[in-house]
Each structure stands twice: as structure tokens, then as C-alpha cells.
Coordinates of C-alpha atoms in Angstrom, one line a residue:
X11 CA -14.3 -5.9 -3.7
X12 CA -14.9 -2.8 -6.3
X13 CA -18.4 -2.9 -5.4
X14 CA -17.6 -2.2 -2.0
X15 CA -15.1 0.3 -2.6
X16 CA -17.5 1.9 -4.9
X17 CA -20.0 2.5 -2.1
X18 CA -17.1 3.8 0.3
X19 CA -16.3 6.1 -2.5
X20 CA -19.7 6.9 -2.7
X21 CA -20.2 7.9 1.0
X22 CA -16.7 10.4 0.5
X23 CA -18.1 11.8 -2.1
X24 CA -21.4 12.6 -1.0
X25 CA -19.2 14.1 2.7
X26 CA -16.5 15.7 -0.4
X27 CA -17.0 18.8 1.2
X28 CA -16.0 17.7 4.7
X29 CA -13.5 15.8 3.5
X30 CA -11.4 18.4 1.2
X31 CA -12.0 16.2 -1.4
X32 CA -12.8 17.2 -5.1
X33 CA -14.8 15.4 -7.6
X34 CA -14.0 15.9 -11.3
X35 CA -15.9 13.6 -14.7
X36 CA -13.5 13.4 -17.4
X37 CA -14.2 13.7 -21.0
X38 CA -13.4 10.2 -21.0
X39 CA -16.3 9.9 -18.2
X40 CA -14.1 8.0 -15.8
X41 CA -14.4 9.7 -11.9
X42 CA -11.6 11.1 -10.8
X43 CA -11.6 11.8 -6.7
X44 CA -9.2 14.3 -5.8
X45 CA -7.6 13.5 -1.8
X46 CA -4.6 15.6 -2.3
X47 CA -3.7 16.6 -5.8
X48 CA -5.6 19.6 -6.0
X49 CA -7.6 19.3 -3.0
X50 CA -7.1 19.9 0.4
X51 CA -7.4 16.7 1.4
X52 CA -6.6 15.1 5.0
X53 CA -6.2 12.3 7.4
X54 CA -10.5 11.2 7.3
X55 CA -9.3 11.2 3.7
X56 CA -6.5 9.4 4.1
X57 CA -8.3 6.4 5.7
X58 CA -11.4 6.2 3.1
X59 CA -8.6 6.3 0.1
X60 CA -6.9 3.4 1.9
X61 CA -9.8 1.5 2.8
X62 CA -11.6 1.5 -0.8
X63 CA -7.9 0.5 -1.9
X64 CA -7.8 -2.4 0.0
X65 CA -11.4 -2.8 -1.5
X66 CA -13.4 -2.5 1.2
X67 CA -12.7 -5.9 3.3
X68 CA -9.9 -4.3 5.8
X69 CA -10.4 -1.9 8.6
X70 CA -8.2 0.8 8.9
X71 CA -8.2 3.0 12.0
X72 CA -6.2 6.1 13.0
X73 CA -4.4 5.6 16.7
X74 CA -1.1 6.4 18.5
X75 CA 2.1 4.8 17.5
X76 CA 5.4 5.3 20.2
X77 CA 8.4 4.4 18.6
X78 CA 11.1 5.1 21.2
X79 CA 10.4 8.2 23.3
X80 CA 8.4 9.6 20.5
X81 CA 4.6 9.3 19.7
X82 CA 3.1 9.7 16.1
X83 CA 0.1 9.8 14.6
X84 CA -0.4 6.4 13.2
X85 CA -2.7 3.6 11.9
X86 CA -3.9 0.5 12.3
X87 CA -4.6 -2.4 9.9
X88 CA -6.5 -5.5 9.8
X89 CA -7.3 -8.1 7.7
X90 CA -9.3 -11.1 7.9
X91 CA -8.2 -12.1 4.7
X92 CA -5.0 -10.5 3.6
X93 CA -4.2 -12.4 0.0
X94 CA -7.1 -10.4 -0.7
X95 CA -7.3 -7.0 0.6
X96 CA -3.7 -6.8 0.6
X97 CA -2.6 -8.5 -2.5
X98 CA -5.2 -8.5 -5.0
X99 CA -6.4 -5.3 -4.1
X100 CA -4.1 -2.9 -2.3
X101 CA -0.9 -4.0 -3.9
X102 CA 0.3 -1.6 -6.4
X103 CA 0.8 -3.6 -9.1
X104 CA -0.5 -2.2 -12.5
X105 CA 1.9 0.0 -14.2
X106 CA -0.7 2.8 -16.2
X107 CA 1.0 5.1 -19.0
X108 CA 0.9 6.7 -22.1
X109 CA 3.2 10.2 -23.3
X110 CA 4.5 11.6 -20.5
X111 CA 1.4 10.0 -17.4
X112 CA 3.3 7.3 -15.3
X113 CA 1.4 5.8 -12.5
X114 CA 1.2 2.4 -10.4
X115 CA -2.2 1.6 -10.1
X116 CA -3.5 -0.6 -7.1
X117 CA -6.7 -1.4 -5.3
X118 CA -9.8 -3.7 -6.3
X119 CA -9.7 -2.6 -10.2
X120 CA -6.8 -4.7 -10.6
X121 CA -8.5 -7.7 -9.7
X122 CA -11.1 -7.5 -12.8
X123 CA -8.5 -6.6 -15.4
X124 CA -6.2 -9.6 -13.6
X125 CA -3.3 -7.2 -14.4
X126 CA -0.6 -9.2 -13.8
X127 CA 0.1 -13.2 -13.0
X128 CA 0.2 -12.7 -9.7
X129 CA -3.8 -13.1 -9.7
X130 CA -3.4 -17.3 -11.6
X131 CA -1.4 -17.9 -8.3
X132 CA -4.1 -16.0 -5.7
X133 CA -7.0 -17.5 -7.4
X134 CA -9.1 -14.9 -7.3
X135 CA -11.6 -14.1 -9.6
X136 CA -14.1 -11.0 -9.7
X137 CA -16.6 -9.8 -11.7
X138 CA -18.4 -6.1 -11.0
X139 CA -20.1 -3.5 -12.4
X140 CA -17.7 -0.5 -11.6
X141 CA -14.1 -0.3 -11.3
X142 CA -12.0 1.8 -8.3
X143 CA -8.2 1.9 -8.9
X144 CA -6.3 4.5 -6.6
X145 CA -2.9 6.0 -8.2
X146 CA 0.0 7.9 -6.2
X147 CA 0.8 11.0 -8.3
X148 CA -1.1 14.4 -9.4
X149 CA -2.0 14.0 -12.7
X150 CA -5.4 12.5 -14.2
X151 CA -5.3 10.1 -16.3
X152 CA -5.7 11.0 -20.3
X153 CA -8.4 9.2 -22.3
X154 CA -6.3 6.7 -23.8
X155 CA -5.3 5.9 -20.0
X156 CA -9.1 5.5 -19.2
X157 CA -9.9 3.4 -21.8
X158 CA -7.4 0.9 -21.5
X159 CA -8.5 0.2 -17.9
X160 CA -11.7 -0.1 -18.6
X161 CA -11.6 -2.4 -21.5
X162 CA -9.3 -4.7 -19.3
X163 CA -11.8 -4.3 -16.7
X164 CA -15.1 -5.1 -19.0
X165 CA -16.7 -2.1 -17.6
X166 CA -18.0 1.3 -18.9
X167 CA -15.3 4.2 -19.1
X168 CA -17.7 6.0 -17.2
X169 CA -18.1 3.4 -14.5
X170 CA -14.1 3.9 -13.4
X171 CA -13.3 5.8 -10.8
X172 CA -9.9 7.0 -10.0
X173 CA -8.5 7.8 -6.4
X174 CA -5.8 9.9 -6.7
X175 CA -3.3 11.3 -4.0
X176 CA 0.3 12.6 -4.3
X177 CA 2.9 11.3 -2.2
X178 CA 3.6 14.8 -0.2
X179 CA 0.3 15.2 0.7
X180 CA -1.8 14.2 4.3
X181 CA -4.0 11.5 2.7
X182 CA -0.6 10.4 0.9
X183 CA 1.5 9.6 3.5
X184 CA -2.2 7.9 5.3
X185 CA -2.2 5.4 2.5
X186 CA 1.0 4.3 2.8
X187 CA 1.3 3.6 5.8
X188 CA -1.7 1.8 5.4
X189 CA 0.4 -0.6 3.1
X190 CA 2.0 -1.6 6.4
X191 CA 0.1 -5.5 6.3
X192 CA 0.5 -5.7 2.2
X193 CA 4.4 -4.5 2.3
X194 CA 4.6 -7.8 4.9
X195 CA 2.7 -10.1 2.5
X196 CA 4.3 -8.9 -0.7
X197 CA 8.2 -9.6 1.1
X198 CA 6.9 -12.8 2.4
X199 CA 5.8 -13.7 -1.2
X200 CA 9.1 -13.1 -2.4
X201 CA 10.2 -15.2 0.4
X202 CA 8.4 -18.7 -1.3
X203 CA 5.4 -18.5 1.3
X204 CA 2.1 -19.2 -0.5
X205 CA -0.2 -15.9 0.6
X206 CA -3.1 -18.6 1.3
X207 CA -0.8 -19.8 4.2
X208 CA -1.3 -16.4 5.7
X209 CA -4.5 -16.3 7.7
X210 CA -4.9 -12.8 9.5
X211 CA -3.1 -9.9 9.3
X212 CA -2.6 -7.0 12.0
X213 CA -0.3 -4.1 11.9
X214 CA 0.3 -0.6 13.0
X215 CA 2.3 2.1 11.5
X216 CA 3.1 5.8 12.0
X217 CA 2.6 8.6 9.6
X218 CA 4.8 10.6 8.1
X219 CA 5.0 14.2 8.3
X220 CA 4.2 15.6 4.9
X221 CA 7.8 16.5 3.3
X222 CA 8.3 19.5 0.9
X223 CA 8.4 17.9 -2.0
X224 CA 7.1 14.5 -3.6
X225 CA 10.8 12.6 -3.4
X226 CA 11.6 13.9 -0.1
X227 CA 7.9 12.5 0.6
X228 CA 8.9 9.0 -0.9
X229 CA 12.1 8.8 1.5
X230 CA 10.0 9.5 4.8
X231 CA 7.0 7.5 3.6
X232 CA 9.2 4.4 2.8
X233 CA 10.9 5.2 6.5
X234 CA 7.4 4.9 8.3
X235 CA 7.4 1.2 7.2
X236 CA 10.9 0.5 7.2
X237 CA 11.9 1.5 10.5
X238 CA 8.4 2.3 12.2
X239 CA 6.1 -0.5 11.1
X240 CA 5.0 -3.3 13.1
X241 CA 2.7 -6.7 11.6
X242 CA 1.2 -9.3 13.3
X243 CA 0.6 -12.5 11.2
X244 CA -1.0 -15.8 11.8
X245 CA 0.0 -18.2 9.5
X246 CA 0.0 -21.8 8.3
X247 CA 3.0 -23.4 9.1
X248 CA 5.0 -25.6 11.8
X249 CA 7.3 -24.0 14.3
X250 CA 10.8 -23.8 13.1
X251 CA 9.6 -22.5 9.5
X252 CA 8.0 -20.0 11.1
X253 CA 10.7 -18.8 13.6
X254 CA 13.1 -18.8 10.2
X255 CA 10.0 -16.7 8.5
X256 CA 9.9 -13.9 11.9
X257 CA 13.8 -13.6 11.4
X258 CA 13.7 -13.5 7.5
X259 CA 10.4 -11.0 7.4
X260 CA 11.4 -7.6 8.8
X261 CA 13.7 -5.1 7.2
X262 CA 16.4 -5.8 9.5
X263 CA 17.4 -8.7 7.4
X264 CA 19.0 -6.6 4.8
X265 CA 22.5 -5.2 5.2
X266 CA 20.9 -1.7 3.8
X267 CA 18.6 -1.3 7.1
X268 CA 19.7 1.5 9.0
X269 CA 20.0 3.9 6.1
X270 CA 17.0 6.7 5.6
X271 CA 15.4 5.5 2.5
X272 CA 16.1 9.1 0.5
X273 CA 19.7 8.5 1.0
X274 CA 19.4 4.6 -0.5
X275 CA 17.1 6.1 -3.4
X276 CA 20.0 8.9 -4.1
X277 CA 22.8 6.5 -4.1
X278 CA 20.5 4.4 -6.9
X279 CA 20.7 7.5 -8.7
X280 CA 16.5 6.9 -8.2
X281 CA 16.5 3.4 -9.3
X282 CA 14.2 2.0 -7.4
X283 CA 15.3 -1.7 -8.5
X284 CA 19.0 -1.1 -7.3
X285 CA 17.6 -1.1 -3.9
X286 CA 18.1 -4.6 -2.2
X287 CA 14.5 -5.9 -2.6
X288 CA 14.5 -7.5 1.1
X289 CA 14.7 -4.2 2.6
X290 CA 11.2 -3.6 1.5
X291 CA 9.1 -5.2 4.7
X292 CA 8.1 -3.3 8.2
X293 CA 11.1 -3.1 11.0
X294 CA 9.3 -5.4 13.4
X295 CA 7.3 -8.8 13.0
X296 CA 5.2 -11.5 14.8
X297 CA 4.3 -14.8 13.5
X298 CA 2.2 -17.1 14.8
X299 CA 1.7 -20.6 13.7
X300 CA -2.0 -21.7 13.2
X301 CA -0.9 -25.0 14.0
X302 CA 1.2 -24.8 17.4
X303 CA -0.3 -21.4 18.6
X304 CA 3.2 -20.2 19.2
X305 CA 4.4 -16.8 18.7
X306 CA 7.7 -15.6 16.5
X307 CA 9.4 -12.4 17.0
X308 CA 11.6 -11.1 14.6
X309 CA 13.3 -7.4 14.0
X310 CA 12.4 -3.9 15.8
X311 CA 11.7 -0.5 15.6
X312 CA 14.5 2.2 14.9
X313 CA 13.5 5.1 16.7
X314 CA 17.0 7.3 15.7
X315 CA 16.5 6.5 12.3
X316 CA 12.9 7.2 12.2
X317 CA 13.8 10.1 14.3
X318 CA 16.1 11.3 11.5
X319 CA 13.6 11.0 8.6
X320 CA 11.0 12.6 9.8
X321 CA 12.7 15.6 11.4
X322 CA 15.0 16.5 8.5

């Protein structure tokens, strides 16, 4: 997977230009591709950050999402293998810092440093010559940063590459509703399923207007999924586990759905880990079992909610 999200960043970078994308070489060597920090940045972007991040084995296309009366920009995602591109790749997983640089790393990088234990349970091993991790924030990392990464990852410091995009930018809010599939995979994991059960993986999501700010940006980003976001899943599994699995799977199933996600976030006092952890799934979901062929609905969209977020 990083040496297929190498060559996707190659191909941005050689279009940086077109893309409002800038390219900065560290002191430490590491690459550091600018999609909305200090670039202009934009949706074409947007959907090369998220693709490399799901290293390079999902598609991601822009197209119209209607939730109610309203129609938004969106995306779509899909995934031939999502325990993959989803988990061991897009998921942001690796917590990165030193002083005062904070920042969740995901995409493919994570999968050669096998940065947390959730890689002994996938099974998945990779071995590569460069690394691409993608971080959410606007700072690059420092040297010590750099160096950790790559030592974990077995590679040169100067074969690292860093995509990096704030949350209130264009290619920010792209990315993360890009995470639509993953955010699905990632509850139903905390829901006991084994992500090999999980065959394909389809979803769209809309995106969210760029807020002022990077928290109001978190609110309306986390909104997009939350009460916006649709999945399509086929996975391994009799019928009545997977009617149960529809009905458990979207954010409806938490008593905190219905409530913009800046206003949950506030009431945490910004404690991200106060939040009920089931809330954190799209608002609508379809399973279907491999074995019976029968589809499961479970959850919907919440247009007033959605409405809410994005307009105030």
C-alpha cells in the first residue's frame, strides 16, 4: 500500500501547481505535501490526499449527495478490501508528538511501523521502500517526529512523506468524509465483528462547508458522517446477526444522536473520550449477508440536523 500511495503522491506532486499544493524537504529530509496548511489546496486535492491515505487500493469519487431537500457536494467510497484500505491504512491510529506537535497519523505508514495491536488481529504485514502517513493539523513535524516514524518504519528519513491538511480547510473536510467506509468498520470492530467478515465496502458522504475555524471545522466534519453518511457493507454472517449488526451499526443507536457534534464536544469540555463511543458510525447503514444475499437496513439520514451544522 505505501508504494502505491507513493506514486499517487508522486502524480500530485508533479500537477502541485494545479492542485494548490505545496511541496516542502525538511531538514530532517522527510516530504512534507502541503493540501491546506499553507497551501491553497482544494477538492482534486481532497480526493488524492484521501486516496493515498487509504493507500491506494480504494476509489474515491466526488458526486452529489441529497440529504432531505438539500443537495451537497459529496463523495463516494469503495473498497474491495476494507480491513485494508480502511483499517490498516486510513484509520487514524498513530498518536505522533513531541513539545508542543500533537497529531494522529493514518494511512499506509502505519502498516510498516505496525503502530498499534490492532495490526496482530488484521494480519497484515508490509514491507516497502517509502513511507506516506497523512496528519490532520498545520504544523510539520520536527526532526525528532521524523525520525521516530521512520525508524518504526525501517525506511530512510528522507523516504517519508507527510500529507498534511487542517481540518478547516477544502481538502480537509474531502478527507473526512472520505472516512465514511473506515468510521463503519472501525464501530463495527468495536461491536465484536472480525473486519475479515467484512467483504466490500460502499458509501457516500457529503462535504462539509469549510467552518471558520479548526473546532468549528471538527463539529461540522464529524456532522457529515454522523447524520449525512450512508455505507453499504457485505459481510460474512447469517441473517439475524446481521439484521442485529444494521440496527446496532449507525449512529442512531446512541442516545446522543441528534445533537450537532460541536455542542457534544463543548459539553465534554473537548474531551473527545466523554463522547459515547457508539455515536461515532454514519447515520444510515446496509448490510448484506454473503451467505443469504439478503439485505439489512438500519438508521437514516438527519437532514435538520445536518441542515443545522452546516448552516450555522
Amino acid at each position: 500500500m505505501n508504494e502505491r500511495a507513493a506514486a499517487l503522491v508522486d502524480a500530485m506532486v508533479a500537477d502541485a501547481d494545479a492542485l494548490g499544493i505545496e511541496v516542502r524537504t525538511l531538514d530532517s529530509g522527510a516530504r512534507v505535501v502541503d493540501c491546506g496548511a499553507e497551501a491553497r489546496g482544494g477538492l482534486q486535492a481532497g480526493l488524492g490526499f484521501a486516496a493515498a491515505c487509504m493507500g491506494g487500493i480504494g476509489r474515491i469519487d466526488p458526486v452529489p449527495v441529497t440529504v432531505g431537500e438539500r443537495t451537497w457536494p459529496g463523495v463516494a467510497v469503495a473498497a474491495d478490501d476494507p480491513a485494508a484500505a480502511c483499517l490498516a491504512a486510513q484509520y487514524a491510529g498513530w498518536k505522533l508528538e513531541h513539545d508542543d506537535f500533537f497529531a494522529m497519523a493514518s494511512g499506509p505508514g502505519r502498516a510498516l511501523a505496525r503502530a498499534e495491536g490492532l495490526f496482530d488481529e488484521l494480519g497484515w504485514r508490509e514491507q516497502a521502500d517509502r513511507a506516506v502517513l497523512c496528519l490532520e493539523g498545520r504544523q510539520d513535524p520536527p526532526v525528532e517526529v521524523v525520525d521516530r516514524v521512520a525508524q518504526r518504519c525501517g525506511v530512510d528519513a528522507a523516504a517519508v512523506t507527510f500529507l498534511i491538511a487542517p481540518t478547516a480547510s477544502v481538502c480537509g473536510s474531502v478527507q473526512i468524509s472520505a472516512r465514511v467506509v473506515e468510521t463503519a468498520l472501525h464501530k463495527l470492530h468495536e461491536l465484536g465483528v472480525d473486519p475479515a467478515r467484512i467483504r466490500q465496502g460502499w458509501g457516500c458522504c457529503p462535504i462539509a462547508p469549510v467552518a471558520k475555524n479548526d473546532p468549528a471545522a471538527i463539529g461540522r466534519t464529524n456532522d457529515a458522517v454522523l447524520y449525512g453518511g450512508t455505507v453499504h457493507l457485505w459481510v460474512e454472517g447469517a441473517d439475524d446477526e446481521i439484521a442485529d449488526l444494521a440496527r446496532r451499526l449507525p449512529s442512531a443507536a446512541s442516545e446522543a444522536f441528534g445533537t450537532p457534534f460541536g455542542q457534544l464536544l463543548e459539553a465534554a469540555d473537548w474531551n473527545f473520550y466523554d463522547i459515547d463511543p457508539m455515536l461515532f458510525s454514519p447515520a444510515a447503514a446496509t448490510l448484506t449477508s454473503t451467505e443469504s444475499g439478503r439485505a439489512h437496513h438500519g438508521g437514516g439520514l438527519a437532514p435538520d440536523v445536518l441542515g443545522r451544522s452546516f448552516t450555522s
